[in-house]
Amino acid sequence: MSEPYEHVPHHLLHRRVRDIASGVEGELMAVVYENVSDAPTEHWVELAYIRGASGLEFTTAAANVEPAD
């Protein structure tokens, strides 16, 4: 089995972004290619980790991240 995640470069790292799915804004802390399956078959997705105003991080699909105006 391979590593559970791999960091992915992203042009918005450490910038203020918006999750278009929820409308929540925060700082993009990381984008990772992560195995989200707990089954024998791996399922890899690109997840964005965003730190909101509360200081807590949440995840969303990397495709849902856009610059905050």
JSON list of C-alpha atoms in Angstrom, two decimals:
[
{"chain": "A", "resi": 1, "resn": "MET", "atom": "CA", "xyz": [0.00, 0.00, 0.00]},
{"chain": "A", "resi": 2, "resn": "SER", "atom": "CA", "xyz": [1.27, 3.49, -0.82]},
{"chain": "A", "resi": 3, "resn": "GLU", "atom": "CA", "xyz": [1.32, 6.55, 1.44]},
{"chain": "A", "resi": 4, "resn": "PRO", "atom": "CA", "xyz": [-2.15, 7.80, 2.49]},
{"chain": "A", "resi": 5, "resn": "TYR", "atom": "CA", "xyz": [-1.54, 11.24, 0.92]},
{"chain": "A", "resi": 6, "resn": "GLU", "atom": "CA", "xyz": [0.80, 13.29, -1.27]},
{"chain": "A", "resi": 7, "resn": "HIS", "atom": "CA", "xyz": [1.18, 17.08, -1.24]},
{"chain": "A", "resi": 8, "resn": "VAL", "atom": "CA", "xyz": [0.20, 18.84, -4.47]},
{"chain": "A", "resi": 9, "resn": "PRO", "atom": "CA", "xyz": [1.54, 22.28, -5.49]},
{"chain": "A", "resi": 10, "resn": "HIS", "atom": "CA", "xyz": [-1.20, 24.91, -5.83]},
{"chain": "A", "resi": 11, "resn": "HIS", "atom": "CA", "xyz": [-0.96, 28.55, -6.95]},
{"chain": "A", "resi": 12, "resn": "LEU", "atom": "CA", "xyz": [-3.27, 29.75, -4.14]},
{"chain": "A", "resi": 13, "resn": "LEU", "atom": "CA", "xyz": [-1.36, 28.25, -1.18]},
{"chain": "A", "resi": 14, "resn": "HIS", "atom": "CA", "xyz": [-1.29, 30.57, 1.84]},
{"chain": "A", "resi": 15, "resn": "ARG", "atom": "CA", "xyz": [-3.70, 32.99, 0.17]},
{"chain": "A", "resi": 16, "resn": "ARG", "atom": "CA", "xyz": [-7.27, 33.90, 1.10]},
{"chain": "A", "resi": 17, "resn": "VAL", "atom": "CA", "xyz": [-9.68, 31.62, -0.77]},
{"chain": "A", "resi": 18, "resn": "ARG", "atom": "CA", "xyz": [-13.37, 30.75, -0.91]},
{"chain": "A", "resi": 19, "resn": "ASP", "atom": "CA", "xyz": [-14.92, 27.29, -0.98]},
{"chain": "A", "resi": 20, "resn": "ILE", "atom": "CA", "xyz": [-17.51, 27.63, -3.73]},
{"chain": "A", "resi": 21, "resn": "ALA", "atom": "CA", "xyz": [-19.51, 24.71, -2.31]},
{"chain": "A", "resi": 22, "resn": "SER", "atom": "CA", "xyz": [-20.12, 26.36, 1.08]},
{"chain": "A", "resi": 23, "resn": "GLY", "atom": "CA", "xyz": [-19.16, 30.01, 0.51]},
{"chain": "A", "resi": 24, "resn": "VAL", "atom": "CA", "xyz": [-16.80, 29.88, 3.50]},
{"chain": "A", "resi": 25, "resn": "GLU", "atom": "CA", "xyz": [-13.55, 31.84, 3.22]},
{"chain": "A", "resi": 26, "resn": "GLY", "atom": "CA", "xyz": [-10.16, 31.20, 4.77]},
{"chain": "A", "resi": 27, "resn": "GLU", "atom": "CA", "xyz": [-6.48, 30.60, 4.08]},
{"chain": "A", "resi": 28, "resn": "LEU", "atom": "CA", "xyz": [-5.52, 27.69, 1.83]},
{"chain": "A", "resi": 29, "resn": "MET", "atom": "CA", "xyz": [-3.10, 25.68, 3.96]},
{"chain": "A", "resi": 30, "resn": "ALA", "atom": "CA", "xyz": [-2.47, 22.64, 1.75]},
{"chain": "A", "resi": 31, "resn": "VAL", "atom": "CA", "xyz": [-3.70, 20.62, -1.18]},
{"chain": "A", "resi": 32, "resn": "VAL", "atom": "CA", "xyz": [-3.15, 16.89, -0.98]},
{"chain": "A", "resi": 33, "resn": "TYR", "atom": "CA", "xyz": [-3.83, 13.92, -3.19]},
{"chain": "A", "resi": 34, "resn": "GLU", "atom": "CA", "xyz": [-5.40, 11.66, -0.59]},
{"chain": "A", "resi": 35, "resn": "ASN", "atom": "CA", "xyz": [-6.63, 8.08, -0.47]},
{"chain": "A", "resi": 36, "resn": "VAL", "atom": "CA", "xyz": [-10.12, 8.46, 1.03]},
{"chain": "A", "resi": 37, "resn": "SER", "atom": "CA", "xyz": [-11.09, 4.79, 0.82]},
{"chain": "A", "resi": 38, "resn": "ASP", "atom": "CA", "xyz": [-11.17, 2.43, 3.74]},
{"chain": "A", "resi": 39, "resn": "ALA", "atom": "CA", "xyz": [-11.82, -0.49, 1.37]},
{"chain": "A", "resi": 40, "resn": "PRO", "atom": "CA", "xyz": [-9.13, -2.64, -0.28]},
{"chain": "A", "resi": 41, "resn": "THR", "atom": "CA", "xyz": [-9.54, -0.63, -3.49]},
{"chain": "A", "resi": 42, "resn": "GLU", "atom": "CA", "xyz": [-7.91, 2.80, -3.25]},
{"chain": "A", "resi": 43, "resn": "HIS", "atom": "CA", "xyz": [-9.85, 5.96, -4.16]},
{"chain": "A", "resi": 44, "resn": "TRP", "atom": "CA", "xyz": [-7.65, 9.05, -4.57]},
{"chain": "A", "resi": 45, "resn": "VAL", "atom": "CA", "xyz": [-8.96, 12.64, -4.62]},
{"chain": "A", "resi": 46, "resn": "GLU", "atom": "CA", "xyz": [-7.42, 16.13, -4.44]},
{"chain": "A", "resi": 47, "resn": "LEU", "atom": "CA", "xyz": [-8.49, 17.76, -1.17]},
{"chain": "A", "resi": 48, "resn": "ALA", "atom": "CA", "xyz": [-7.92, 21.37, -0.18]},
{"chain": "A", "resi": 49, "resn": "TYR", "atom": "CA", "xyz": [-7.37, 22.17, 3.50]},
{"chain": "A", "resi": 50, "resn": "ILE", "atom": "CA", "xyz": [-8.67, 25.64, 4.35]},
{"chain": "A", "resi": 51, "resn": "ARG", "atom": "CA", "xyz": [-8.23, 27.35, 7.73]},
{"chain": "A", "resi": 52, "resn": "GLY", "atom": "CA", "xyz": [-11.31, 29.39, 8.52]},
{"chain": "A", "resi": 53, "resn": "ALA", "atom": "CA", "xyz": [-11.64, 32.49, 10.74]},
{"chain": "A", "resi": 54, "resn": "SER", "atom": "CA", "xyz": [-12.16, 30.26, 13.80]},
{"chain": "A", "resi": 55, "resn": "GLY", "atom": "CA", "xyz": [-8.71, 28.73, 13.29]},
{"chain": "A", "resi": 56, "resn": "LEU", "atom": "CA", "xyz": [-10.16, 25.33, 12.49]},
{"chain": "A", "resi": 57, "resn": "GLU", "atom": "CA", "xyz": [-9.37, 23.70, 9.16]},
{"chain": "A", "resi": 58, "resn": "PHE", "atom": "CA", "xyz": [-11.91, 22.06, 6.89]},
{"chain": "A", "resi": 59, "resn": "THR", "atom": "CA", "xyz": [-11.59, 20.18, 3.63]},
{"chain": "A", "resi": 60, "resn": "THR", "atom": "CA", "xyz": [-13.22, 20.57, 0.26]},
{"chain": "A", "resi": 61, "resn": "ALA", "atom": "CA", "xyz": [-12.52, 19.33, -3.23]},
{"chain": "A", "resi": 62, "resn": "ALA", "atom": "CA", "xyz": [-9.53, 21.23, -4.65]},
{"chain": "A", "resi": 63, "resn": "ALA", "atom": "CA", "xyz": [-11.68, 22.11, -7.68]},
{"chain": "A", "resi": 64, "resn": "ASN", "atom": "CA", "xyz": [-14.00, 24.08, -5.34]},
{"chain": "A", "resi": 65, "resn": "VAL", "atom": "CA", "xyz": [-11.29, 26.58, -4.35]},
{"chain": "A", "resi": 66, "resn": "GLU", "atom": "CA", "xyz": [-11.24, 30.09, -5.82]},
{"chain": "A", "resi": 67, "resn": "PRO", "atom": "CA", "xyz": [-9.50, 33.31, -4.80]},
{"chain": "A", "resi": 68, "resn": "ALA", "atom": "CA", "xyz": [-11.48, 35.41, -2.32]},
{"chain": "A", "resi": 69, "resn": "ASP", "atom": "CA", "xyz": [-12.03, 38.99, -3.47]}
]
